Amino acid sequence: MNYPDKTKRRLSQAMAVSPIMGLLSHSPLAQIQQQTIIAFGSCLHQDKEQPIWEAVLQQNPQLFIFLGDNIYGDSDDPQVLAAKYAQLAQKPGFQALRQSTEVAAIWDDHDFGANDVGKEFPIKEASRELMLSFWNEPADSERWSRPDGIYTAFMFGEAGRRVQVILLDLRWNRTSLNMVANEAEWREREDADMGPYKPVQDADAVMLGEDQWQWLAGELAKPADVRVIGSSIQMIADFTGWESWANFPHERERLLKLLSEYQDAPYVIISGDTHWCELSRLEHPDLHQPLVELTSSGLTEIWEKISPNQHRASSAHAVQNFGLIKIDWQENGPAITLQARDVNGDVLITYDYPG
Ligand SMILES: [Fe+2]
């Protein structure tokens, strides 16, 4: 890919490294890199063994992004959530990651506090306090005080090699899901390996909320060389009946339209939640290049009944896995490889962007 004009313009801009959660003083994000390696994952149960960390650390990522369900909190009692975060903090592999690697995190339903829950969750503020404390969010971060959630973005790397990471909050403002009405319909769904939800056709249904939409547009307007968008649930995968953007078709289309307005840098979409890994690819009339999404789930959790997905462009694997984004900064632009790897570090999925 070639962005000569943009690269020239960016070379004249000052290098900027934004602080992210608990920035380590020796942060590799602050160093000039020929290759940027970001690892990510989701669905990490605090009660279980977590052998995946050894394989993650072998990849020497400069950043690990936790995409949600980072604990299975599942409680509206803050003390219970706190105890589960404390359990995660005791895991040796997790401790090794925290000591060596920069991390960033967004939540999904289970660490927000309840299965598939949205704006109605009663202890959002308490959950936010616990979440941001656990992940060492800097005291001056807006995430502590935004009235509508913990979405965040940051940029790292020198001019010409800038990676922007955008993490959306898909819980704080999300309006109700639409569940199938009767048992017969539910059984039909089960037989097809699909979940219980139907698309919400109401144009007022909300995933992000207006303020988050405006914020996202502002972030996309900032110059970057690669944009990584983290969505705790699947964004471009086909409708599965489980939680995904496909349940909110108006919001999904709005997102695709917004992305089409900012096509100066390649997009890498990453997601979690499913308990299997797969890569989805979508061609959209407004996008110059196909949109590619790597779903990695779970770090501990597995769901064998993989749903159909007409946008799937890889094999799908119901095994413990993590995701990798490798960016080689070549003279004519970034060469991006997306991978999902298993607990032994073996490659399950590999995809050269844009493919
Ligand atoms: Fe989830």
JSON list of C-alpha atoms and ligand atoms in Angstrom, two decimals, residues 43 68-69 72 108-111 115-116 171 232-233 243 272-275, ligand 1:
[
{"chain": "A", "resi": 43, "resn": "CYS", "atom": "CA", "xyz": [-12.93, -14.02, 27.43]},
{"chain": "A", "resi": 68, "resn": "GLY", "atom": "CA", "xyz": [-13.61, -7.60, 27.17]},
{"chain": "A", "resi": 69, "resn": "ASP", "atom": "CA", "xyz": [-14.97, -10.39, 29.33]},
{"chain": "A", "resi": 72, "resn": "TYR", "atom": "CA", "xyz": [-16.43, -13.22, 34.50]},
{"chain": "A", "resi": 108, "resn": "ASP", "atom": "CA", "xyz": [-17.69, -6.47, 27.49]},
{"chain": "A", "resi": 109, "resn": "ASP", "atom": "CA", "xyz": [-20.79, -7.76, 29.27]},
{"chain": "A", "resi": 110, "resn": "HIS", "atom": "CA", "xyz": [-19.28, -10.11, 31.86]},
{"chain": "A", "resi": 111, "resn": "ASP", "atom": "CA", "xyz": [-16.73, -7.65, 33.23]},
{"chain": "A", "resi": 115, "resn": "ASN", "atom": "CA", "xyz": [-24.45, -11.53, 30.68]},
{"chain": "A", "resi": 116, "resn": "ASP", "atom": "CA", "xyz": [-25.44, -9.57, 27.55]},
{"chain": "A", "resi": 171, "resn": "ARG", "atom": "CA", "xyz": [-22.16, -1.59, 27.05]},
{"chain": "A", "resi": 232, "resn": "SER", "atom": "CA", "xyz": [-15.82, -6.17, 22.25]},
{"chain": "A", "resi": 233, "resn": "ILE", "atom": "CA", "xyz": [-18.43, -7.94, 20.10]},
{"chain": "A", "resi": 243, "resn": "GLU", "atom": "CA", "xyz": [-24.57, -10.46, 20.44]},
{"chain": "A", "resi": 272, "resn": "GLY", "atom": "CA", "xyz": [-13.84, -10.97, 20.92]},
{"chain": "A", "resi": 273, "resn": "ASP", "atom": "CA", "xyz": [-16.80, -12.44, 22.82]},
{"chain": "A", "resi": 274, "resn": "THR", "atom": "CA", "xyz": [-17.64, -15.49, 20.68]},
{"chain": "A", "resi": 275, "resn": "HIS", "atom": "CA", "xyz": [-15.48, -18.20, 22.32]},
{"chain": "B", "resi": 1, "resn": "FE", "atom": "FE", "xyz": [-19.29, -11.04, 25.94]}
]
